[in-house]
Amino acid sequence: DILVNGKVCDCDVVVTCQVGDPVPLQVKLTNWSKHSVGPFALTMMPYQDYQNGVHNYDLQDAITFVGSNTFYIDTVKPTKDSVYFGSLLFLYTGDFYLNIKFHEDNCSRELPLSWLCLPSVHIRATD
């Protein structure tokens, strides 16, 4: 589950926020399997979509994280969840997206590391 500004996000919903106001983010990972999962690294990456196949991830002058954009998750037990909080600060108006990825970080496996990507969150920063 993803909450932006206290509202549950859906890939079809545009979340509106004010430039200069911190925007609280909450990502909850729920383990519905019968086994413990982890460790993971949760990474949030903002970008702009130019609608021509180009994604601009070089946004250090437009967006900043209050805190870290990467969180480490040790283990999530069956039917339990793990919640992570952060905040974004938009410095300019525009339409932005947020990629949220869970990277499996278990070095004891012989398989390549895998990513679980959630649908992008669309955020519109206004005056």
Coordinates of C-alpha atoms in Angstrom, one line a residue:
D1 CA 0.0 0.0 0.0
I2 CA 1.2 3.5 -0.8
L3 CA -0.1 6.7 0.9
V4 CA 0.9 10.2 -0.3
N5 CA -0.3 13.1 1.9
G6 CA -2.3 10.6 4.0
K7 CA -4.3 9.3 0.9
V8 CA -4.1 5.9 -0.5
C9 CA -2.6 6.0 -4.0
D10 CA -3.8 4.2 -7.1
C11 CA -2.0 4.2 -10.4
D12 CA -5.0 5.9 -11.9
V13 CA -5.1 8.8 -9.4
V14 CA -3.1 12.0 -9.6
V15 CA -2.1 13.3 -6.1
T16 CA -1.9 17.1 -5.9
C17 CA 0.4 18.9 -3.5
Q18 CA 1.8 22.4 -2.9
V19 CA 5.3 23.5 -3.8
G20 CA 7.4 24.1 -0.7
D21 CA 5.2 21.9 1.6
P22 CA 6.7 18.5 2.7
V23 CA 4.6 15.7 1.3
P24 CA 4.5 12.7 3.6
L25 CA 5.0 9.3 2.0
Q26 CA 4.1 5.9 3.5
V27 CA 4.8 2.5 1.9
K28 CA 3.5 -0.6 3.6
L29 CA 4.8 -4.0 2.5
T30 CA 2.5 -6.9 3.6
N31 CA 3.7 -10.5 3.5
W32 CA 0.7 -12.6 2.4
S33 CA 2.9 -15.7 1.9
K34 CA 3.4 -18.6 4.4
H35 CA 7.1 -17.9 4.7
S36 CA 9.2 -15.0 6.0
V37 CA 10.6 -12.8 3.2
G38 CA 13.6 -10.5 3.2
P39 CA 16.0 -8.9 3.4
F40 CA 14.9 -6.1 1.0
A41 CA 16.0 -2.6 0.1
L42 CA 13.1 -0.2 -0.6
T43 CA 14.1 2.6 -3.0
M44 CA 11.9 5.6 -4.0
M45 CA 13.0 7.4 -7.2
P46 CA 11.2 10.5 -8.5
Y47 CA 11.2 11.3 -12.2
Q48 CA 9.5 13.3 -14.9
D49 CA 7.9 11.5 -17.9
Y50 CA 8.3 13.6 -21.1
Q51 CA 5.7 11.4 -22.8
N52 CA 8.1 10.5 -25.6
G53 CA 9.8 7.5 -23.9
V54 CA 12.2 9.6 -22.0
H55 CA 12.2 9.6 -18.2
N56 CA 14.2 12.4 -16.5
Y57 CA 15.6 11.2 -13.1
D58 CA 18.0 14.2 -12.8
L59 CA 15.7 16.2 -10.5
Q60 CA 17.9 17.3 -7.7
D61 CA 17.0 21.0 -8.4
A62 CA 13.2 20.2 -8.5
I63 CA 12.6 17.6 -5.7
T64 CA 14.4 16.7 -2.5
F65 CA 13.8 13.9 0.0
V66 CA 13.4 14.8 3.6
G67 CA 15.4 11.9 5.0
S68 CA 16.5 9.0 2.9
N69 CA 15.1 7.6 -0.3
T70 CA 16.3 4.1 0.5
F71 CA 15.2 2.0 3.5
Y72 CA 16.4 -1.4 4.5
I73 CA 14.0 -4.2 5.5
D74 CA 15.4 -7.1 7.4
T75 CA 12.6 -9.7 7.5
V76 CA 8.8 -9.6 7.2
K77 CA 7.0 -12.5 8.9
P78 CA 4.0 -14.2 7.3
T79 CA 0.7 -12.1 7.5
K80 CA 2.7 -9.2 9.0
D81 CA 3.7 -5.9 7.4
S82 CA 6.4 -3.4 7.5
V83 CA 5.8 0.3 7.1
Y84 CA 8.2 3.0 6.0
F85 CA 7.8 6.7 6.2
G86 CA 9.5 9.5 4.3
S87 CA 8.7 12.9 2.8
L88 CA 9.2 14.7 -0.5
L89 CA 9.7 18.4 -0.9
F90 CA 8.8 19.9 -4.4
L91 CA 10.7 23.0 -5.3
Y92 CA 9.0 23.6 -8.6
T93 CA 5.5 23.1 -10.1
G94 CA 5.0 20.2 -12.5
D95 CA 3.9 16.6 -13.0
F96 CA 6.2 14.1 -11.3
Y97 CA 6.2 10.4 -10.8
L98 CA 7.6 8.2 -8.1
N99 CA 9.1 4.8 -8.8
I100 CA 9.0 2.5 -5.8
K101 CA 11.1 -0.6 -6.0
F102 CA 11.8 -3.5 -3.6
H103 CA 15.2 -5.0 -4.2
E104 CA 15.8 -8.5 -2.8
D105 CA 19.0 -8.2 -1.0
N106 CA 19.7 -11.8 0.0
C107 CA 23.3 -12.7 -0.8
S108 CA 22.9 -16.4 0.2
R109 CA 21.0 -17.2 -3.0
E110 CA 22.5 -18.4 -6.2
L111 CA 19.9 -16.6 -8.4
P112 CA 20.3 -13.0 -9.6
L113 CA 18.9 -10.3 -7.4
S114 CA 15.3 -9.4 -8.3
W115 CA 13.2 -6.3 -8.2
L116 CA 9.6 -5.9 -7.4
C117 CA 8.3 -2.6 -8.9
L118 CA 5.0 -1.0 -7.8
P119 CA 3.0 1.1 -10.3
S120 CA 4.3 4.6 -10.5
V121 CA 2.7 7.2 -8.3
H122 CA 1.7 10.4 -10.2
I123 CA 2.1 13.6 -8.2
R124 CA 1.3 17.1 -9.4
A125 CA 3.0 20.0 -7.6
T126 CA 1.1 23.3 -7.8
D127 CA 1.5 26.8 -6.5

